[in-house]
Coordinates of C-alpha atoms in Angstrom, one line a residue:
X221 CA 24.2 28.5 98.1
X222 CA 22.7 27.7 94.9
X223 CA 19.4 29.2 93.9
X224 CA 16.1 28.0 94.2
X225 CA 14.9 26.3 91.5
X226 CA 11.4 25.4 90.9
X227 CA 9.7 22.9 88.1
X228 CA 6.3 22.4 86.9
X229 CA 5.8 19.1 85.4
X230 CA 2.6 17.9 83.4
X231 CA 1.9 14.2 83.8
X232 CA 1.1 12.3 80.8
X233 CA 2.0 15.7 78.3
X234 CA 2.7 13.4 75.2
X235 CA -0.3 11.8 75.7
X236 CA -2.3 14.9 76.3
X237 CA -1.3 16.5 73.8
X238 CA -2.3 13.7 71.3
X239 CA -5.5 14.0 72.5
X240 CA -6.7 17.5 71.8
X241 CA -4.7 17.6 68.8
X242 CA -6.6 14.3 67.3
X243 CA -10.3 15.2 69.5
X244 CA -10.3 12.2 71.4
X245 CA -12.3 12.4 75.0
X246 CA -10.5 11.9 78.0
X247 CA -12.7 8.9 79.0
X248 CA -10.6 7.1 75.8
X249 CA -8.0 4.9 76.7
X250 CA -4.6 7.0 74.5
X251 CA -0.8 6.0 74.0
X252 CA 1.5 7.4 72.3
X253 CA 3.8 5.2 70.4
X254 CA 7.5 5.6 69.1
X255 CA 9.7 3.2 67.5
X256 CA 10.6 1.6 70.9
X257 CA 7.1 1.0 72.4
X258 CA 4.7 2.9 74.2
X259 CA 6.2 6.0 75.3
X260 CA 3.3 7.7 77.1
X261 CA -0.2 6.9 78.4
X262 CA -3.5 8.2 79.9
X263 CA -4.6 7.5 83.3
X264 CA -7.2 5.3 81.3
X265 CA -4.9 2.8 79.9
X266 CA -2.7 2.5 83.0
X267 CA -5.9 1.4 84.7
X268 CA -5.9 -1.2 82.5
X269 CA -2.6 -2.6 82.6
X270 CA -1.2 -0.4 79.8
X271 CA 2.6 0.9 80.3
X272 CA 5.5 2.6 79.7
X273 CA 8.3 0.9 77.7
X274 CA 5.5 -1.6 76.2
X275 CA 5.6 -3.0 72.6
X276 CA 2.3 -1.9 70.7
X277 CA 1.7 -5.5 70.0
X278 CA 1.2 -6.0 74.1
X279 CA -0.5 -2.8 75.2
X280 CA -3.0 -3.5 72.4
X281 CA -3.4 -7.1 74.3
X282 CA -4.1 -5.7 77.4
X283 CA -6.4 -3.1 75.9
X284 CA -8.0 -4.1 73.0
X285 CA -10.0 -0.8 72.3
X286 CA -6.7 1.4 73.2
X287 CA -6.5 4.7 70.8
X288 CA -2.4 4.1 69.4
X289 CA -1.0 7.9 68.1
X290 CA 2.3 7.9 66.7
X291 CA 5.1 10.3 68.5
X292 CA 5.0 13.6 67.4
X293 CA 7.5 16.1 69.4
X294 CA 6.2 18.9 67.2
X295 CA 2.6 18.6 68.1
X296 CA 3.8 18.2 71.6
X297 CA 5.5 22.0 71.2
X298 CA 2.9 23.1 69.8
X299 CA 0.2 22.5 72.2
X300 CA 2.3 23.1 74.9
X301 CA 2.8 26.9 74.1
X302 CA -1.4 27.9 75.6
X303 CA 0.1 26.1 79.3
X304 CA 3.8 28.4 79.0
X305 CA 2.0 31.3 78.0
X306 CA -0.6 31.1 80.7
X307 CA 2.1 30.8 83.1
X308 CA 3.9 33.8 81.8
X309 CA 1.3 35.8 83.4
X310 CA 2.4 34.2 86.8
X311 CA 6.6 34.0 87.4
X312 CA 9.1 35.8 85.0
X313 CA 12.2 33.9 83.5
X314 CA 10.1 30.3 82.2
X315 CA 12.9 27.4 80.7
X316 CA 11.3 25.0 78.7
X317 CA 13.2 21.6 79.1
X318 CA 10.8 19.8 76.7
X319 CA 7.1 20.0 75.9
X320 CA 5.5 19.0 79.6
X321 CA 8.3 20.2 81.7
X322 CA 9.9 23.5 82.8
X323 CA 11.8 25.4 84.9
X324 CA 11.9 29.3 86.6
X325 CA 14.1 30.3 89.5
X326 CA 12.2 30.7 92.5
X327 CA 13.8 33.2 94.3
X328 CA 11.9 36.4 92.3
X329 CA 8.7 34.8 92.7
X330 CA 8.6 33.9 96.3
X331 CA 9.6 37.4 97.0
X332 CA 7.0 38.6 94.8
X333 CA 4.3 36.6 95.7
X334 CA 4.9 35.7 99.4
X335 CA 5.7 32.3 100.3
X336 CA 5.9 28.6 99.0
X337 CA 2.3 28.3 99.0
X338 CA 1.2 31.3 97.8
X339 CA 3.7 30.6 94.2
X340 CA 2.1 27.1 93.7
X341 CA -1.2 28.0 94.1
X342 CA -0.9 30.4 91.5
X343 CA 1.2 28.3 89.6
X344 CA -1.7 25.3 89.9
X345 CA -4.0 27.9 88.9
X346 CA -2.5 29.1 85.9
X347 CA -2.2 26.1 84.5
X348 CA -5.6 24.9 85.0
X349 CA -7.1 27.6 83.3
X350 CA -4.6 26.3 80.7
X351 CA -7.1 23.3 80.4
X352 CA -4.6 20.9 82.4
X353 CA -3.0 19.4 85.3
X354 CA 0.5 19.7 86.7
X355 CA 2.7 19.4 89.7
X356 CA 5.2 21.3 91.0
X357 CA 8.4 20.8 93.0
X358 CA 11.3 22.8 94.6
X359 CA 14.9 22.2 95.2
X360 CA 17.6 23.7 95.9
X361 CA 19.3 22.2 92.1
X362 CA 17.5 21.5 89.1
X363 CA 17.5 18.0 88.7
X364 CA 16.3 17.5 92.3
X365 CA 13.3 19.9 91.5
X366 CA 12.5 18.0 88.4
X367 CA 12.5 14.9 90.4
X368 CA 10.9 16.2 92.7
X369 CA 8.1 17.4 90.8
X370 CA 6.9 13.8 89.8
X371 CA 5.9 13.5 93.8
X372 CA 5.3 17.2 94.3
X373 CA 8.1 17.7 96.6
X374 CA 9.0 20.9 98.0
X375 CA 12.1 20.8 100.1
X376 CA 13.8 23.0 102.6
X377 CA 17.2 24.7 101.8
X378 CA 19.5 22.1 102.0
X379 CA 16.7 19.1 101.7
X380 CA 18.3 17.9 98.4
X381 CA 20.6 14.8 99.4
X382 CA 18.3 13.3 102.2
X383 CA 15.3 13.5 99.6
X384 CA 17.2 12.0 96.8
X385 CA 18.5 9.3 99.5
X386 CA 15.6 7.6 99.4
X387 CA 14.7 7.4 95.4
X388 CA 15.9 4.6 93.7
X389 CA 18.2 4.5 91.4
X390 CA 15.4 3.8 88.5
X391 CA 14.9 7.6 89.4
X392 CA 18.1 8.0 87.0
X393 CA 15.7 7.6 83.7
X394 CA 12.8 8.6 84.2
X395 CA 13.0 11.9 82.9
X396 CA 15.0 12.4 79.4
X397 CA 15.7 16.2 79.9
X398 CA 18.4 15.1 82.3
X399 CA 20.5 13.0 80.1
X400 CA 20.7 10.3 77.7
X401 CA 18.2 7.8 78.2
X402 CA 20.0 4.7 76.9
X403 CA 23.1 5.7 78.7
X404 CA 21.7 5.9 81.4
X405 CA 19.4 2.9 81.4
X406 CA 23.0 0.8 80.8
X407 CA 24.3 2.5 84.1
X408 CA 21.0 1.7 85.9
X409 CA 21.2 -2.1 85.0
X410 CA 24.7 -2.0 85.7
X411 CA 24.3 -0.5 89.3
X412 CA 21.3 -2.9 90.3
X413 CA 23.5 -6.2 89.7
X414 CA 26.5 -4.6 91.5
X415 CA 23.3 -4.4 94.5
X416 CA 23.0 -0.3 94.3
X417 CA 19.2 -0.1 94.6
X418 CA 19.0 3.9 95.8
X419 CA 20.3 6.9 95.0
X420 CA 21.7 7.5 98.4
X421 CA 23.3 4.0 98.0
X422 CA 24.8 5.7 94.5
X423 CA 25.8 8.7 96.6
X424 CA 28.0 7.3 99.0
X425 CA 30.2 5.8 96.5
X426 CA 33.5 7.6 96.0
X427 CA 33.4 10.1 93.5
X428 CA 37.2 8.7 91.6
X429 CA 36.1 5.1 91.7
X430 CA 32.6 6.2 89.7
X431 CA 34.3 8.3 87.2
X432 CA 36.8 5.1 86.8
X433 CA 34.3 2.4 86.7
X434 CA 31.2 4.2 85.6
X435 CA 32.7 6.5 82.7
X436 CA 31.4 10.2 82.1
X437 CA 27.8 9.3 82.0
X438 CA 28.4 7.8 85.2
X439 CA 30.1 10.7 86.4
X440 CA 27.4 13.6 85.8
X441 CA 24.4 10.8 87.8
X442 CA 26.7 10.6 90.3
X443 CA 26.4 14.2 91.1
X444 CA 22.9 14.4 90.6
X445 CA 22.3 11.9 93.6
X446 CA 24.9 13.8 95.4
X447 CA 22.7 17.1 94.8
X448 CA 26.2 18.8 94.0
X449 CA 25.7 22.2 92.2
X450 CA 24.2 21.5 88.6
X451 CA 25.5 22.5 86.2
X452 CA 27.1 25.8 86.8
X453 CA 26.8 28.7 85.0
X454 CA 29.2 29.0 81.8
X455 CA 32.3 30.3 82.0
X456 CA 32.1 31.0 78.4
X457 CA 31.1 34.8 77.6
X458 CA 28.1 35.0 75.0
X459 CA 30.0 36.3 71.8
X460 CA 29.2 40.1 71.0
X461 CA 26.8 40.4 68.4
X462 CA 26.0 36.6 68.2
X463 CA 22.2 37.2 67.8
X464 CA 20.4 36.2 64.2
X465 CA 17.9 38.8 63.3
X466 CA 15.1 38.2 60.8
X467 CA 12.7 40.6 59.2
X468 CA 10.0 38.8 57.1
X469 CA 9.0 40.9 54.5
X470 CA 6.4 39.6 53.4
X471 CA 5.3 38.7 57.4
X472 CA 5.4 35.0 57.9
X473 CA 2.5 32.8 58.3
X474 CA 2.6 29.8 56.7
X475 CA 4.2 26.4 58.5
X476 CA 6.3 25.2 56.1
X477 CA 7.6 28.4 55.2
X478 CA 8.7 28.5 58.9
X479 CA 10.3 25.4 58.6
X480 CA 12.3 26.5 55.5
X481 CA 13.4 29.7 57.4
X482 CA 14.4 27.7 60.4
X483 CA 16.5 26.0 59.1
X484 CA 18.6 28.8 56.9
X485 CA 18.8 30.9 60.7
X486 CA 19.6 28.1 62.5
X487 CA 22.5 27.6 60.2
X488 CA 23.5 31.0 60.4
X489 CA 23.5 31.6 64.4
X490 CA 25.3 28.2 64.5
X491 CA 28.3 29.5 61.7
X492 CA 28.4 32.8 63.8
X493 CA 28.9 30.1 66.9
X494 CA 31.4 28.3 65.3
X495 CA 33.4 31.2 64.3
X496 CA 33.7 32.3 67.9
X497 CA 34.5 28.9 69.2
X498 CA 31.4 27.9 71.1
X499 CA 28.1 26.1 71.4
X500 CA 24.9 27.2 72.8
X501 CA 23.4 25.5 75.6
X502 CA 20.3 28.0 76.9
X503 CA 18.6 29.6 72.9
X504 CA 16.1 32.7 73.3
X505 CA 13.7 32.8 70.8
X506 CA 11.9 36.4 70.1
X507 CA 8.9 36.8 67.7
X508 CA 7.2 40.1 66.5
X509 CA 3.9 39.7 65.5
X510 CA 1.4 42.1 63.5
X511 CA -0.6 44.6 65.7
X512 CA 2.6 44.6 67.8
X513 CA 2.7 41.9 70.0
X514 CA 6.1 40.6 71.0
X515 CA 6.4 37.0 72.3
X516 CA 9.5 35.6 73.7
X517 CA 10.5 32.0 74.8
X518 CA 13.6 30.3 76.1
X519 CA 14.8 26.5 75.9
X520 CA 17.0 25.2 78.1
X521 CA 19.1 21.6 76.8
X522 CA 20.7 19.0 78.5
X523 CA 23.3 18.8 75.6
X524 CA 24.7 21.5 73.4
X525 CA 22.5 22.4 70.5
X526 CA 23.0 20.9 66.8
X527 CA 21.9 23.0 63.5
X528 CA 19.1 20.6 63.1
X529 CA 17.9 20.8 67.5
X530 CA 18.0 24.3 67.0
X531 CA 15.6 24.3 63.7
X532 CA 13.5 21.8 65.4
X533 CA 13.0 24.1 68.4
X534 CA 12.5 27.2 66.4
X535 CA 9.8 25.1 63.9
X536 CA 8.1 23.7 67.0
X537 CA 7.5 27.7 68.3
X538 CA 6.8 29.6 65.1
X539 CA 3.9 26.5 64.5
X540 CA 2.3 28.3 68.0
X541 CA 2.8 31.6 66.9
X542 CA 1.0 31.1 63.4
X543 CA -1.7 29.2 64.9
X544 CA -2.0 31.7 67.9
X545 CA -2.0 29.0 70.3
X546 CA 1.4 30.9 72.1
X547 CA -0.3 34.5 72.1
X548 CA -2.9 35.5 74.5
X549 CA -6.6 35.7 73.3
X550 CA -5.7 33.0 71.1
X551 CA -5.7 35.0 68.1
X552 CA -2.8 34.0 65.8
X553 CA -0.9 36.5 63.4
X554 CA 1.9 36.9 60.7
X555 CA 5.2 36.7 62.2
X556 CA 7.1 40.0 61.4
X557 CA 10.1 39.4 62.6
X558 CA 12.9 36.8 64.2
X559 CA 15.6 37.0 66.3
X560 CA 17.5 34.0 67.5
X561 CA 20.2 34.7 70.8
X562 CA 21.7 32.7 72.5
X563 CA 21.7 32.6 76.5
X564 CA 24.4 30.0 77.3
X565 CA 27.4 29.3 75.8
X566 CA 30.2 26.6 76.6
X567 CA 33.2 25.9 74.5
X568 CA 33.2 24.1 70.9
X569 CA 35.2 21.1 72.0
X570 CA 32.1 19.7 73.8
X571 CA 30.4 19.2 70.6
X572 CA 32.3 17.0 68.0
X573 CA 31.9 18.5 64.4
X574 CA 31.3 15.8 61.7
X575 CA 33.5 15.8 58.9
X576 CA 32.2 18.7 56.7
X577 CA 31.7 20.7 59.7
X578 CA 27.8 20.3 61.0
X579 CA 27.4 18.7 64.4
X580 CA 25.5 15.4 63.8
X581 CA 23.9 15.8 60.5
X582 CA 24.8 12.6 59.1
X583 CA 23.8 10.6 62.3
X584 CA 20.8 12.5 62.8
X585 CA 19.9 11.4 59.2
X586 CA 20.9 8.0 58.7
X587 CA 18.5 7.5 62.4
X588 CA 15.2 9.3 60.9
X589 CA 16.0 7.0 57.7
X590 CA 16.5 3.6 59.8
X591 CA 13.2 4.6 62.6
X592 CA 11.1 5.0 58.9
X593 CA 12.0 2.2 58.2
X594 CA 11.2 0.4 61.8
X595 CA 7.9 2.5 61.2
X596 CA 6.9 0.7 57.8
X597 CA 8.3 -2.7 58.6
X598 CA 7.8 -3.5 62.2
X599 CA 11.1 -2.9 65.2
X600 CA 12.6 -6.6 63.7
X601 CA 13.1 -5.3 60.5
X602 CA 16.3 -3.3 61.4
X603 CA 19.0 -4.9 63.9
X604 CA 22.2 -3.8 64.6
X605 CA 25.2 -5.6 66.3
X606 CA 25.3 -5.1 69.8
X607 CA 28.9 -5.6 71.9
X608 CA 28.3 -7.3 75.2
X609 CA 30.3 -9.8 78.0
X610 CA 30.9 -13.0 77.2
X611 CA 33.2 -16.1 77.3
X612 CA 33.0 -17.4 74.1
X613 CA 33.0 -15.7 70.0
X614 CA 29.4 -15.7 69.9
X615 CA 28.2 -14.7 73.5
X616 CA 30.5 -11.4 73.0
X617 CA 28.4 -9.8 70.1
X618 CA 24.5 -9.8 70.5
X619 CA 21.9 -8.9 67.3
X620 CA 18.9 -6.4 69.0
X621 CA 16.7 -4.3 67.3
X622 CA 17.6 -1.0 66.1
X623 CA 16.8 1.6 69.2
X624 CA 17.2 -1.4 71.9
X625 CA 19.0 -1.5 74.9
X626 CA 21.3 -4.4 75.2
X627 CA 20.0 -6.9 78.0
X628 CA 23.8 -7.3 79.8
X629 CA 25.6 -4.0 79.1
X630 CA 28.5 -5.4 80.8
X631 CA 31.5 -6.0 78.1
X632 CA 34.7 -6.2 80.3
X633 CA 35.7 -9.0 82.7
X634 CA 36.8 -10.3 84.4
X635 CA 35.9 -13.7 82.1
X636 CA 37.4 -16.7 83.4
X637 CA 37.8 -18.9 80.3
X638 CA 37.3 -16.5 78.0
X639 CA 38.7 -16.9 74.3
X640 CA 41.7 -15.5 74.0
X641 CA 42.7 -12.5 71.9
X642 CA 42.3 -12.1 68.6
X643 CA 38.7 -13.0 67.9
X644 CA 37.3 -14.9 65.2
X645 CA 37.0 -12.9 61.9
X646 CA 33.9 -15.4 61.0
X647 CA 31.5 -16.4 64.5
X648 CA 28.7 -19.8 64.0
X649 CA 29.4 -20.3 60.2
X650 CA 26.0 -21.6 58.8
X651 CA 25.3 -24.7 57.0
X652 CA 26.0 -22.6 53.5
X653 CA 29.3 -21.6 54.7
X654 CA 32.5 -23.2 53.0
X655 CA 36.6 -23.7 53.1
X656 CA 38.4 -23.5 51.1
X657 CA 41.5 -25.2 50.3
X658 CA 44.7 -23.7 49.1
X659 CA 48.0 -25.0 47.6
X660 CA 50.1 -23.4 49.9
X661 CA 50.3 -21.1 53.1
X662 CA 50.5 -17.9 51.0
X663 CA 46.7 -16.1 51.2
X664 CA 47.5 -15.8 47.4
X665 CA 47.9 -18.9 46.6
X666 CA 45.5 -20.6 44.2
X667 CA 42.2 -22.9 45.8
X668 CA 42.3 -26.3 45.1
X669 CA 38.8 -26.9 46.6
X670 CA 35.7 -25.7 48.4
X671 CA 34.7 -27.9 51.5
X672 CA 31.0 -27.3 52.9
X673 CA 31.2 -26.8 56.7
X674 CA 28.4 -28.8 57.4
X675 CA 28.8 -31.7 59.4
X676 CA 31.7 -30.4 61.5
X677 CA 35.3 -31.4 61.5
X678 CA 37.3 -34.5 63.2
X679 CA 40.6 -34.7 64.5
X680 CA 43.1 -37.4 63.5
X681 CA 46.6 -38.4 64.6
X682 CA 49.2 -39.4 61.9
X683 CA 48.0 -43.3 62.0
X684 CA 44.2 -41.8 61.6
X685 CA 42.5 -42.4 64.8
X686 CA 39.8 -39.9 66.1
X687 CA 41.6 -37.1 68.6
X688 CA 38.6 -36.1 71.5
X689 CA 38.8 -34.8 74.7
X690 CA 39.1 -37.3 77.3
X691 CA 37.1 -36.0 80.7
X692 CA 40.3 -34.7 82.5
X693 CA 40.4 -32.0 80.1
X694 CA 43.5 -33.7 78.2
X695 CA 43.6 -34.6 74.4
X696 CA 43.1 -38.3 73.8
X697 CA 46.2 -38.4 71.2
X698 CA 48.7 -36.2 69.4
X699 CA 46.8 -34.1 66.4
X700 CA 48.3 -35.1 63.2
X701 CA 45.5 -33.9 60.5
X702 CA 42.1 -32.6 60.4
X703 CA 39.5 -33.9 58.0
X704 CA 36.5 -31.6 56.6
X705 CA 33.7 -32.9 54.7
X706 CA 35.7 -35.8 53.4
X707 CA 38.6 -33.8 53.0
X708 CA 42.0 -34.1 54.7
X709 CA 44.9 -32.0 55.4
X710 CA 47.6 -31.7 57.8
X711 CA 48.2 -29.3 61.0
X712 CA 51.0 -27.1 61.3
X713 CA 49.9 -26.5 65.1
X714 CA 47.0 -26.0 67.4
X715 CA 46.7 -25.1 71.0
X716 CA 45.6 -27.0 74.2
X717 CA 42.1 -27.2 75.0
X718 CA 40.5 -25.8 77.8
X719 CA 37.6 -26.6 79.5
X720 CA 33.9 -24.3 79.7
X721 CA 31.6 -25.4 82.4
X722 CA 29.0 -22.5 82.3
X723 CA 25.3 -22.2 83.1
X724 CA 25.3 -25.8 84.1
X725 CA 22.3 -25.1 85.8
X726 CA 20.1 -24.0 82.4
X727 CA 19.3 -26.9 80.4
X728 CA 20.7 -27.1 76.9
X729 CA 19.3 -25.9 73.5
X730 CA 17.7 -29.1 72.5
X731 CA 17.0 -30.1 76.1
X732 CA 18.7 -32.4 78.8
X733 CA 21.3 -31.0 80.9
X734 CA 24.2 -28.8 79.8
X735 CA 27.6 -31.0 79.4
X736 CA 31.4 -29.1 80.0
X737 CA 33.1 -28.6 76.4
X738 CA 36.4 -27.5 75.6
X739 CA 37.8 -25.2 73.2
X740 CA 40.8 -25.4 70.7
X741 CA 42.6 -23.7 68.0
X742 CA 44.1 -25.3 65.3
X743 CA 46.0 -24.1 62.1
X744 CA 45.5 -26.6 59.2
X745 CA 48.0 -26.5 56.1
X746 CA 45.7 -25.8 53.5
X747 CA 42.7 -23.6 55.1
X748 CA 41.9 -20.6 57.4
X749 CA 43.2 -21.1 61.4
X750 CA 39.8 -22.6 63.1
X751 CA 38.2 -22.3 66.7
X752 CA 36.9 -25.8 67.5
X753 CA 34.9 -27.3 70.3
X754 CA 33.8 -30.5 71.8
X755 CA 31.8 -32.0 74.7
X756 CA 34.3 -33.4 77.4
X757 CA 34.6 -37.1 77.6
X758 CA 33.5 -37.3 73.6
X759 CA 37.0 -39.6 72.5
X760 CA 35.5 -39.9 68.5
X761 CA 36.7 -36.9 67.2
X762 CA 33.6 -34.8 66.9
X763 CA 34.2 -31.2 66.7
X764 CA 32.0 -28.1 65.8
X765 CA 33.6 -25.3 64.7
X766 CA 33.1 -22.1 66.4
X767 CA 34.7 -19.6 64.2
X768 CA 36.9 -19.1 61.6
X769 CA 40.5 -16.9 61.4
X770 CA 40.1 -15.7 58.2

């Protein structure tokens, strides 16, 4: 059987921790805002409508006095340090999975202390002499005591599955310490229009037909709703001698000199990592201070650590340490010494280096760089293509703003009517947007002209009548040429058309009901292979173009 595993989860932390660190009362209606949206609240603002996932623009609507504090993970750390500490005291062996949630194995402590009741009482305690509120929940696997926590569960042995039966699948994202929040908000989405509302629903899907449809991501839910063992421990050995050791002489105790020396161990342990062919997933970070005291704390990661998550973590603790919010009495010191080891290994290939060798770096630049920006300009102000389902060129790719999850994650079939293969190279040219006209079929060949795409293009047979679609679906005469802007040149082929008759129940852009249209590719003489398209029944020719093969 797999151990006990108890969590303690603080509701709210983010928010909490904004508001000692800024002095605002709890009768204050707080959120905490990232580049997405609200990303935690007070009891306050829920009361009045304020939530989770909201745009700043609308939480400040429903609350017009609301107190807005940008995301800080840092301060979160930081403040969180007085709550772990207290509990210290209480059960041995704390993992921090982020600021406001951690995890002990429970087995030591009910020994110790007697019973269920007797650990959470003292657990309750402990961190309500800390100054705050939390709730507690035991499983027999980690993510079900996590879960659990948020409705302070405490199960039998063997309690996991028939609890988690009953949670829907929405219970998938609400905690980010047990994996990638927009990954798993696409699989959520996914499984609620393929009519999977619970976990237990989730569960009783086979295992080979999740990891097939679903992917990896989908994979590792799937055995949390199935409470199977989580994660197991590594099979990886901790390399001999792995451990980064630090004596500050002079003793440490300013911040940003503990962010500069973060950084230079962090890339250290992580070389002495490399070298041996692993990646840590549990990191134990040790402190001596003057007079001393030792402290000691350990974080526990969904994901293998980066050079830059472990200099983040180490930043986040050594800010407690100076400031004396993680050593009893509250009295801070200079740090002494460091010593960075790490607890849990697995093997290198789970991390994918970058290209100079550091897990990450770029990406992890490039999205500070792009959420500044976000932060300065407004969310609108940086969009990025997004690849979702579709029939035609310009359903398949959707603009959304930088951070967003895409609406309809859904991007294989099956399509009936789709476009075929290959796509457009050029999707809804613009009024601006112009052909041009060569002397021959050679790409190098020399440009006669220019031709605005404006207007559209028509279709003409050899004598010079207009070429439509008749209702049936069938051409109303043989293409001979196609004329553009006044221009004319002759086709060297062009496909059949085939009809679209989608969403006839939404009305179209500029009102009245939707009509069918059909699609056609043609290859003019002089110009770039177009995608066309015209309303069914329409026998004068009018086409729009719809992209262009360039």
């Amino acid at each position: 059987m797999s151990p006990r595993v108890m969590a303690v989860w603080c509701p709210d932390w983010p928010a909490v921790a904004a508001a000692r660190a800024e002095g605002h009362g709890l009768h204050l209606p707080l959120a905490v805002v990232g580049p997405r949206g609200v990303l935690a609240c007070n009891a306050v603002a829920r009361g009045v409508g304020v939530r989770r996932g909201l745009r700043r623009r609308e939480a400040q609507f429903r609350c017009p006095e609301l107190v807005v504090v940008a995301a800080d993970p840092g301060r979160d750390a930081v403040w969180f340090e007085p709550v772990v500490q207290a509990l210290d005291a209480v059960v041995p062996g704390i993992e921090v999975l982020r600021p406001g949630l951690f995890v002990f194995s429970a087995a030591g402590a009910l020994r110790f202390h007697g019973g269920v009741e007797e650990v959470v009482t003292r657990v309750v305690d402990a961190v309500a002499a800390a100054g705050t509120e939390c709730q507690v929940g035991l499983a027999d696997e980690l993510p079900t005591a996590v879960l659990g926590a948020r409705g302070s569960a405490l199960l039998e042995p063997g309690g996991d599955a028939g609890y988690l039966s009953g949670l829907p699948v929405e219970a998938l994202v609400v905690e980010p310490a047990l994996g990638d929040p927009d990954e798993l908000s696409e699989l959520v989405g996914l499984l609620r229009r393929l009519g999977v509302r619970t976990l237990g629903d989730f569960a009783a899907l086979p295992p080979r037909d999740v990891a097939t449809r679903f992917g990896g991501a989908g994979a590792v839910a799937h055995r949390l709703a199935r409470a199977v063992p989580w994660r197991p421990p590594s099979v990886s050995a901790v390399p001999t001698g792995s451990a980064v050791e630090h004596r500050c002489d002079p003793p440490l105790e300013r911040v940003d000199e503990a962010a500069f020396l973060g950084r230079r161990l962090a890339g250290e342990l992580h070389a002495v990592l490399a070298s041996a062919g692993v990646a840590c997933l549990r990191l134990s970070i040790t402190a001596r201070i003057e007079g001393g005291t030792e402290v000691h704390r350990v974080w526990r990661c969904s994901a293998p650590l980066t050079p830059e998550g472990t200099a983040d973590r180490l930043r986040w603790q050594l800010e407690g340490w100076l400031t004396g919010t993680a050593i009893a009495g509250g009295a801070g010191g200079a740090v002494t010494a460091l010593v960075l080891e790490p607890v849990e290994v697995v093997p290198a290939g789970r991390v994918q280096e970058g290209l100079w060798g550091e897990a990450g770096l770029a990406e992890a630049r490039v999205h500070r760089a792009l959420v500044r920006v976000q932060g300065l300009l407004g969310p609108e102000s940086v969009r990025v293509p997004v690849a979702v389902g579709g029939r035609g060129p310009g359903d398949r790719v959707r603009s959304l703003p930088y951070g967003d999850a895409p609406a309809d994650p859904v991007t294989t079939g099956p399509w009936p009517g789709a476009l075929p293969a290959p796509s457009p190279s050029v999707v809804w040219p613009g009024p601006g947007y112009r052909l041009e006209l060569r002397e021959g079929r050679d790409p190098g060949a020399g440009v006669v002209a220019g031709v605005p795409l404006a207007g559209g293009v028509v279709l003409r047979t050899a004598a010079g009548a207009a070429v439509g679609v008749g209702p049936r679906g069938l051409l109303t005469g043989r293409p001979g040429s196609i004329e553009v802007g006044g221009h004319r040149c002759a086709l060297l082929g062009w496909s059949r058309p085939w009809p679209i008759d989608e969403a006839w129940w939404e009305p179209a852009p500029g009102g009245g009901p939707r009509r069918p249209r059909a699609r056609m590719q043609v290859v003019p003489e002089l110009t770039a292979a177009l995608l066309l398209c015209c309303l069914l029944g329409d026998d004068q020719g009018r086409w729009t173009v719809e992209g262009v093969y360039e």
